[in-house]
Coordinates of C-alpha atoms in Angstrom, one line a residue:
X28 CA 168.7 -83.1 -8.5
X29 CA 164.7 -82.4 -7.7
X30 CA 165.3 -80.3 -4.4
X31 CA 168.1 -78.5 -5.8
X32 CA 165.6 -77.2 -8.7
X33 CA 163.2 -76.5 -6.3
X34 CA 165.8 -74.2 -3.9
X35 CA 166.5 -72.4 -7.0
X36 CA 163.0 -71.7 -7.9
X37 CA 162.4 -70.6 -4.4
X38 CA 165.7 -68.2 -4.6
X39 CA 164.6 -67.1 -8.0
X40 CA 160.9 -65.9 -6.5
X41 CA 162.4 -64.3 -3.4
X42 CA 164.6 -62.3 -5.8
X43 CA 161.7 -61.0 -8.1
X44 CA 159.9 -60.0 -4.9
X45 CA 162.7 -58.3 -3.3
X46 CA 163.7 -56.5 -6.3
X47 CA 159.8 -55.3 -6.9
X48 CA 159.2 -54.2 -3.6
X49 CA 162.4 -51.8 -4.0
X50 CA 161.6 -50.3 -7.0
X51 CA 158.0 -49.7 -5.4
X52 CA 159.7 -47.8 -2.5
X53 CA 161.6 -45.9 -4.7
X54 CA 159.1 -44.9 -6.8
X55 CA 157.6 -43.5 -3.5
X56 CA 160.4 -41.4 -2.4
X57 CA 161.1 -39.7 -5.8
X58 CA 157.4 -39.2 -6.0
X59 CA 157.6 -37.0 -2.4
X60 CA 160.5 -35.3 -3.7
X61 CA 158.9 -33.9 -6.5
X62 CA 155.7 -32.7 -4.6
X63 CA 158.5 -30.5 -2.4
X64 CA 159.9 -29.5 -5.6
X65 CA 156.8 -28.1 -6.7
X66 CA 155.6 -25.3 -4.5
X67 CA 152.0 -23.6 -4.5
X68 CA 150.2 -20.8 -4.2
X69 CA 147.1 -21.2 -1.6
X70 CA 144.6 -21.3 -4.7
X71 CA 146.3 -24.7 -5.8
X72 CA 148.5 -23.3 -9.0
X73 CA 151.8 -23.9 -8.6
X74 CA 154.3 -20.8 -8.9
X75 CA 157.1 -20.2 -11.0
X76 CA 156.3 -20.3 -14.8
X77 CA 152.7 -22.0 -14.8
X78 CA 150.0 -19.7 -16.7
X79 CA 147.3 -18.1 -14.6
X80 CA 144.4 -17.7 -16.4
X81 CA 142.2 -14.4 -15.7
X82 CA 139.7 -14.4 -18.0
X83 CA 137.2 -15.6 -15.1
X84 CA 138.8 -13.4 -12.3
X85 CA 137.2 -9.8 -13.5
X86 CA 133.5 -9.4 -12.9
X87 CA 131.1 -6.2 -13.1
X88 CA 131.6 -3.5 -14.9
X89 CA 135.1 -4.3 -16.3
X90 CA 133.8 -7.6 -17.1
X91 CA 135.7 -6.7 -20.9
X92 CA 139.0 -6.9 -19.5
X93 CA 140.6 -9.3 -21.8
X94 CA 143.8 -11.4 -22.2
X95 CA 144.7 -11.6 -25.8
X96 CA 147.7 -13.8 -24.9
X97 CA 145.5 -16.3 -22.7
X98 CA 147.1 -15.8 -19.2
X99 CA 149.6 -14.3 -17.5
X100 CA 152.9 -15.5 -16.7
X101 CA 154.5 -15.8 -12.3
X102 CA 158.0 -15.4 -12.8
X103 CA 159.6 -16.9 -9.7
X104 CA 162.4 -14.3 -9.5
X105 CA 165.9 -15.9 -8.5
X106 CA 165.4 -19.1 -9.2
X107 CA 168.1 -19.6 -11.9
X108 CA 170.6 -17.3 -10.2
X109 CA 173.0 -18.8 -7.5
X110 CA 173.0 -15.2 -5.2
X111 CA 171.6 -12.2 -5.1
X112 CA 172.0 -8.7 -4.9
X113 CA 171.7 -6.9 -2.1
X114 CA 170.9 -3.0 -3.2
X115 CA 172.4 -0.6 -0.7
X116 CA 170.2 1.3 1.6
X117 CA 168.4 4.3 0.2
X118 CA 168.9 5.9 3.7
X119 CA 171.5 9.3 3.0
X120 CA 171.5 7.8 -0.8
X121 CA 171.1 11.7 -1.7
X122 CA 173.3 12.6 0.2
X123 CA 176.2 10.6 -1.2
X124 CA 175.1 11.6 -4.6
X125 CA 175.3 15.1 -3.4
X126 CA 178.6 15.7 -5.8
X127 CA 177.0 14.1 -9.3
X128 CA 174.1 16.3 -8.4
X129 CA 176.1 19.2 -8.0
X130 CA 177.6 19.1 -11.0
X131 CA 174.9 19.7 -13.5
X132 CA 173.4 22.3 -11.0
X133 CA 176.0 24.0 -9.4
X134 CA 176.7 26.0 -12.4
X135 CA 173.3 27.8 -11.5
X136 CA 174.2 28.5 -8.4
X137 CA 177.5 29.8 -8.8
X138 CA 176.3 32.5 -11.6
X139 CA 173.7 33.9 -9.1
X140 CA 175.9 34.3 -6.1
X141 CA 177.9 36.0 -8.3
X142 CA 175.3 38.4 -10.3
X143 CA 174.1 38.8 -6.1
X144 CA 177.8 39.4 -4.7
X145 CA 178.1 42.6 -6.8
X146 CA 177.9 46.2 -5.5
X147 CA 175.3 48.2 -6.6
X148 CA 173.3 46.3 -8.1
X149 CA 171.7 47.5 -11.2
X150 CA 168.4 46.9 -12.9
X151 CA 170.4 44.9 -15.7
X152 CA 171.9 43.0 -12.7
X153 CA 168.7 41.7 -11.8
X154 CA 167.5 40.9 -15.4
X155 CA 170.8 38.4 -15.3
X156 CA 169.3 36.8 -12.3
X157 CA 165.7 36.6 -13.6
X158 CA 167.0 35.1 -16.9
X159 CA 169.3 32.5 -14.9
X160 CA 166.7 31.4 -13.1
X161 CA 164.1 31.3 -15.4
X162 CA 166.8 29.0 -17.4
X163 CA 167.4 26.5 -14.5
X164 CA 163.1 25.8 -15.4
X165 CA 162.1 27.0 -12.4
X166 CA 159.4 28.5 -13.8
X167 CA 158.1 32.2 -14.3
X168 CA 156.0 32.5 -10.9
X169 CA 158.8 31.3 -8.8
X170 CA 161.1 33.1 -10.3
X171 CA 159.7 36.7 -9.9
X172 CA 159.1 35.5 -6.1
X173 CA 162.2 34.6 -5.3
X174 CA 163.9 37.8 -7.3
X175 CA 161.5 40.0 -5.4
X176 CA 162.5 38.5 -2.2
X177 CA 166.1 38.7 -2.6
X178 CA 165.8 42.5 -3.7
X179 CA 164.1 43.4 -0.4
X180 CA 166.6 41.6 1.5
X181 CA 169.3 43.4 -0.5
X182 CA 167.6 46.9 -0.3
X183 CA 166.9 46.0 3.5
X184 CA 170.3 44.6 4.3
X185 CA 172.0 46.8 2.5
X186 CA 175.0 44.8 1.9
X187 CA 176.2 41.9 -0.9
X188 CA 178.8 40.0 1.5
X189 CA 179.0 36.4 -0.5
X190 CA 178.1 35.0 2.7
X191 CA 175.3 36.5 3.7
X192 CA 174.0 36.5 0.1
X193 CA 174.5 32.9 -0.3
X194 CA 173.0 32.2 2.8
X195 CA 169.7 34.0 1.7
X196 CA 169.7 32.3 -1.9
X197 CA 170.1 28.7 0.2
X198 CA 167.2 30.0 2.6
X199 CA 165.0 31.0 -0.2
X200 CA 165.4 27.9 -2.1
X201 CA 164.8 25.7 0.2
X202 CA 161.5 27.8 1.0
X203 CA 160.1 27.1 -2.5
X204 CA 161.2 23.1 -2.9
X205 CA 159.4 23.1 0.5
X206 CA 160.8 20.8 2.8
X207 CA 157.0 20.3 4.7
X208 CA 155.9 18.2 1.8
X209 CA 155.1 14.8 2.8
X210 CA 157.4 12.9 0.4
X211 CA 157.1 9.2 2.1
X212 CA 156.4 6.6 -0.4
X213 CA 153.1 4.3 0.6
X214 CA 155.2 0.9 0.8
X215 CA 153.6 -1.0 3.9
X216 CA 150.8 -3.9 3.9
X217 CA 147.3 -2.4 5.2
X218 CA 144.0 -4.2 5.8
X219 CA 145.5 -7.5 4.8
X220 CA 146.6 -6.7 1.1
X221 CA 150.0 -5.4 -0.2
X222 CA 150.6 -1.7 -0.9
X223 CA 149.7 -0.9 -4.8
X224 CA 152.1 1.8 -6.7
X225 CA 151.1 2.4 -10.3
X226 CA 153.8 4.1 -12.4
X227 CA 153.0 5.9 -15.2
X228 CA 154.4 8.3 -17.8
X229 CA 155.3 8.6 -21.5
X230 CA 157.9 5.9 -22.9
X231 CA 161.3 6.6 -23.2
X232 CA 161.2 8.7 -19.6
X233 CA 163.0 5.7 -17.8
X234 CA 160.0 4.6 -16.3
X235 CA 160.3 0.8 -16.3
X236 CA 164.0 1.3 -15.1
X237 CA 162.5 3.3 -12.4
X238 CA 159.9 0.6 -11.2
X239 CA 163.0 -1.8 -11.1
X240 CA 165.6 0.6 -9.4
X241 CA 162.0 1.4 -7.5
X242 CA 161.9 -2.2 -6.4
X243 CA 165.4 -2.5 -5.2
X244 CA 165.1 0.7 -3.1
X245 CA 161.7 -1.2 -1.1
X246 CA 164.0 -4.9 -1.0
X247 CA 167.1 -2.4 1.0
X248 CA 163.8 -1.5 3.2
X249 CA 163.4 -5.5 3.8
X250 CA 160.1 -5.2 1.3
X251 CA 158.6 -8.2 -0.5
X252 CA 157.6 -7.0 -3.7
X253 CA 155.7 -8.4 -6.8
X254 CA 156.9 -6.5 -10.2
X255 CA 153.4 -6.5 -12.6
X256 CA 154.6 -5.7 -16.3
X257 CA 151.6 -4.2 -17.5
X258 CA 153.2 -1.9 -20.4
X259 CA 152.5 -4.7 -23.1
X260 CA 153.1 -2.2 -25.9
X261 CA 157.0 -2.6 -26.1
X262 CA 158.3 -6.2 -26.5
X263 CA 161.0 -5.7 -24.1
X264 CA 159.7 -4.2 -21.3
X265 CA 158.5 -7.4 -19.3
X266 CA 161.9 -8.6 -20.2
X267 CA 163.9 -6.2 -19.0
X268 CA 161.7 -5.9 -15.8
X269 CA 162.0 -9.0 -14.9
X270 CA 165.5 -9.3 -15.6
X271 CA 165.2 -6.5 -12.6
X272 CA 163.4 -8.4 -10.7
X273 CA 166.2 -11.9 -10.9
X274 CA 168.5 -9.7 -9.5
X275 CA 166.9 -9.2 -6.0
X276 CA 164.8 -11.9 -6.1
X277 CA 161.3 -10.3 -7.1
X278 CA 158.8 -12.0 -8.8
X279 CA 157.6 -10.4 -12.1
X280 CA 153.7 -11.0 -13.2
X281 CA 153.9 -11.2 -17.1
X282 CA 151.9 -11.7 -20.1
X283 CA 154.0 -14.4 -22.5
X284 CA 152.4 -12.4 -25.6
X285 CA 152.6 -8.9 -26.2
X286 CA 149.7 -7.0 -26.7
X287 CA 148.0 -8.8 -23.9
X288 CA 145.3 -6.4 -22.1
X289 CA 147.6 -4.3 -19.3
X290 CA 144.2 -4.2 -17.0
X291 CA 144.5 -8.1 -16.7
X292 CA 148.3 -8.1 -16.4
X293 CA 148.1 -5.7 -13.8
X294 CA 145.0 -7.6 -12.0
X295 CA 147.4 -10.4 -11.9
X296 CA 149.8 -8.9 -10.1
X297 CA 148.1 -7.6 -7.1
X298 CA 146.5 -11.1 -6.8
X299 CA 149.7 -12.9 -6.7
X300 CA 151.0 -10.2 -4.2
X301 CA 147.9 -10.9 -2.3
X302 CA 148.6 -15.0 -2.3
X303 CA 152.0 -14.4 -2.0
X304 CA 151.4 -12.1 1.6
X305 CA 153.5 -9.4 -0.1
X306 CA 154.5 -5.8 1.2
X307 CA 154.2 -4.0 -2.2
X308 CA 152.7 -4.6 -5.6
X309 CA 155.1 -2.1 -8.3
X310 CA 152.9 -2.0 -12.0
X311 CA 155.1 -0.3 -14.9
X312 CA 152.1 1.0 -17.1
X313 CA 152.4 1.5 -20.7
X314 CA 153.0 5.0 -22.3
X315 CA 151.6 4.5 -25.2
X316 CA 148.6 2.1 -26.7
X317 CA 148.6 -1.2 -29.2
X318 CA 145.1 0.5 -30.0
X319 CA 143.4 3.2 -30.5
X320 CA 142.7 3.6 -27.1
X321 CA 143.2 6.8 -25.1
X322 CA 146.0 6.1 -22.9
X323 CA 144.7 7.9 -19.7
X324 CA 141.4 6.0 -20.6
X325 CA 143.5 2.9 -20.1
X326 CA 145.1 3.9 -17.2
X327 CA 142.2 4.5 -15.2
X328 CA 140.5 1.0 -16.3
X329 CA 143.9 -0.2 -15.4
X330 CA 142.9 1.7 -11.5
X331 CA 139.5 0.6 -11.6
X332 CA 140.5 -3.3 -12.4
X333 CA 143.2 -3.3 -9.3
X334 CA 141.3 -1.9 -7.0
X335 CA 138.4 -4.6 -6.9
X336 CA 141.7 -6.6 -4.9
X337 CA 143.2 -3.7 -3.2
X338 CA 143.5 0.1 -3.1
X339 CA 145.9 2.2 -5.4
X340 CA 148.0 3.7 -2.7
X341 CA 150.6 5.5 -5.1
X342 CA 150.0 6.8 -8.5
X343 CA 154.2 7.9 -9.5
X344 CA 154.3 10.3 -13.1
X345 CA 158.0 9.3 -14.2
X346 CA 159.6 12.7 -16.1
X347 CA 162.8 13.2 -17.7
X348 CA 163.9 16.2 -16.1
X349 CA 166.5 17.4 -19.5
X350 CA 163.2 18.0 -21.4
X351 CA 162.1 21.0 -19.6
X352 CA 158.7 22.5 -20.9
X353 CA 157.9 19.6 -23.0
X354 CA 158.4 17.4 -19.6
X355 CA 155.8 20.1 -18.1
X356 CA 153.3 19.4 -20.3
X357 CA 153.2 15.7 -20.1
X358 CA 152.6 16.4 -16.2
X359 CA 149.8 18.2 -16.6
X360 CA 148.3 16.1 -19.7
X361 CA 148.8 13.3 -17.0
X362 CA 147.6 14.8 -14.3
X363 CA 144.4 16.4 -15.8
X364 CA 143.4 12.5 -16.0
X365 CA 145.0 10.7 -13.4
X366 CA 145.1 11.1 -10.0
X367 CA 148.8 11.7 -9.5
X368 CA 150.4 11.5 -5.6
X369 CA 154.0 12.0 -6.3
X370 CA 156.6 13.0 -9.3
X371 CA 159.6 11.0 -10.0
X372 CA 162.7 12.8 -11.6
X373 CA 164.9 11.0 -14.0
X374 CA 168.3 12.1 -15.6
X375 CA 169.1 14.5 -13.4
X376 CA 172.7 13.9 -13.5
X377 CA 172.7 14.8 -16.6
X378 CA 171.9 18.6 -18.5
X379 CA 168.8 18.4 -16.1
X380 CA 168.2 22.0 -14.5
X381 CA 166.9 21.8 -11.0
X382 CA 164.8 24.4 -11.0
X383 CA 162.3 21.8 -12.5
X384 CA 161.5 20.3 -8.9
X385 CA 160.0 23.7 -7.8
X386 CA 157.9 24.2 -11.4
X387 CA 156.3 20.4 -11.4
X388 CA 155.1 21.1 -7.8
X389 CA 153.9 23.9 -7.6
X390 CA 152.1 22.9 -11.4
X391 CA 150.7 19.6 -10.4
X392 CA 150.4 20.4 -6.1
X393 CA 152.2 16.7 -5.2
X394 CA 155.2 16.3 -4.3
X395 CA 158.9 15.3 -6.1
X396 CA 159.8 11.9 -4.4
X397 CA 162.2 10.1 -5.9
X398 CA 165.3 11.5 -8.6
X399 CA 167.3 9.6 -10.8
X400 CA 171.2 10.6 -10.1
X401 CA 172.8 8.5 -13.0
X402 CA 172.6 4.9 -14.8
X403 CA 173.7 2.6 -11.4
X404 CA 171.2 0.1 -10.2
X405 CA 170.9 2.2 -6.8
X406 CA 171.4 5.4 -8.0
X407 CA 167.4 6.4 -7.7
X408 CA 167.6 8.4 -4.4
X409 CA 164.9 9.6 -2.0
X410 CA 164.2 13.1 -2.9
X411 CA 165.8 15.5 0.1
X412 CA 165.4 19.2 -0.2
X413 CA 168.0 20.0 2.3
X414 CA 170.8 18.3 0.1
X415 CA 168.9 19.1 -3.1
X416 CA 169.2 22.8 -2.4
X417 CA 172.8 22.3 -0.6
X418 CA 173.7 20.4 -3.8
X419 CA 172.5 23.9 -6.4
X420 CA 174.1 26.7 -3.9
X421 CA 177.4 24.5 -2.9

């Protein structure tokens, strides 16, 4: 039985080697696997959920930015959700949101073609006008110019045909939303680094809801953006940005504490969109303070920290158009401070009077670029003044 022992000793040992050498190669492969699993950025920390510190990153004079919650957070956006949205094209978006716009305006419009259409009109005839148009906000200067204009055409003219009269009131309009103004939003890579848009305004405007409807009008435009949630002072606003964000597959720069400082958050941002090779960095500021901090103060370290990456190409003042005067002042509170380059318009499907387009421009000399037409994801349209006026006069 000696050499039958030994065979099975031999058998036994080729076994144990076999076996080994298999569970070595496996080892191997699962251990590639993992490394394509685990992608990175060009610094060597790998994205999606692993915290960045900053507290390094800021030198100089804003060498006090600070992260109270100990880094900031790279949401890789879309990586829990199966498919994503793709938002419709903001070309014409206006325009096929002509009729929702109509509807809280044309109201306006249809009293003054009236008050106009009469014969003979009298001096209380065009106290009615004044007073409608100074209730659609547009504003006492604008108002008295466009009345004065349409008397000399009338006294001129001599006639009130509907037609012609609705033709001057479109003409007129349109003359004061002025059409020249250069209403392009700065959304294109330049000098190697992504496009920076700071949005700021009060809270409760709809201004994170705008930097996420914001974000899917740039991804129709075949954009890569990088959200930054820099308004630390409400709990939910990172979360319901980057919920935002998942939809379309944009990733959201976060702090995982609230009250972290919004400078480093928004640092964070434009150097992941820098790593990343991004088109646009989008950074919902806060409109109001943990501390005791003056908010503009805090906006422009938030300008200051950013641009020692990249220039601030757009500096967006959300305002809820329903609040009229009060929404006036906040423009010009914001504006004495920061240097604003465009107005966005929220609620204006709403009891918003359009008149407020002409007021905040001609207030704050920048343009109205974007309005909000309703609660939709893609229902923030490019601001038109053809179809804007089209949409008042009918």
């Amino acid at each position: 039985m000696g050499p039958i022992n030994e065979l099975w000793e031999i058998l036994t040992l080729v076994t144990v080697l076999v076996v080994g050498a298999l569970g070595v190669l496996v080892a191997l492969v699962r251990g590639r696997g993992g490394d394509r699993t685990s992608p990175r950025l060009p610094d060597g920390e790998p994205r999606g959920g692993v915290l960045v510190e900053e507290r390094e990153r800021v030198e100089g004079p804003e060498a006090d930015v600070e992260n109270r919650g100990g880094g900031v957070l790279v949401e890789e956006a879309g990586a829990a959700a199966p498919t994503l949205e793709r938002p419709t094209s903001a070309r014409g978006r206006l325009q096929r949101l002509r009729a929702r716009l109509a509807r809280s305006n044309s109201a306006i419009g249809n009293v003054l073609l009236s008050l106009l259409s009469r014969d003979g009109l009298s001096e209380t005839d065009w106290e009615e006008v004044e007073d409608t148009l100074l209730a659609s906000d547009l504003g006492v200067e604008a108002t008295q110019e466009l009345v004065a204009a349409l008397r000399t055409q009338v006294r001129v003219d001599g006639t009130t045909d509907p037609v012609q009269v609705k033709q001057w009131l479109h003409d007129d309009l349109l003359r004061l939303v002025d059409p020249s103004m250069d209403r392009r939003i700065a959304a294109s890579r330049e000098d190697g680094h992504p496009a920076v848009i700071l949005v700021v305004g009060v809270n409760g405007t709809g201004k994170t809801t705008t930097v996420g409807k914001l974000g899917r009008v740039l991804v129709a435009e075949d954009k890569d953006i990088v959200f930054g949630a820099a308004d630390t002072f409400r709990a939910a606003a990172a979360d319901q940005l980057s919920t935002w964000g998942e939809r379309v597959g944009v990733p959201t720069v976060r702090s995982h504490q609230e009250g972290a400082d919004p400078a480093s958050v928004a640092y964070e941002a434009v150097r992941a969109g820098i790593e990343m090779e991004s088109d646009v960095v989008i950074v919902d500021t806060a409109g109001r303070l943990h501390t005791k901090r003056g908010l503009m103060d805090e906006l422009g370290k938030i300008k200051r920290v950013v641009e020692k990456l990249a220039p601030v190409g757009e500096v967006l003042l959300v305002l809820d158009a329903t609040t009229g005067q009060n929404g006036m002042r906040q423009a010009e509170e914001f504006a004495r401070e920061v240097a604003i380059t465009g107005i966005v318009l929220t609620k204006m499907d709403g009891t918003a009077k359009g008149g407020i387009v002409v007021n905040v421009q001609r207030k704050l000399g920048v343009p109205v670029k974007l309005i909000g037409l309703g609660e939709g994801p893609d229902d923030l349209a490019p601001f038109d003044a053809e179809a804007f006026v089209g949409a008042i006069i009918g």
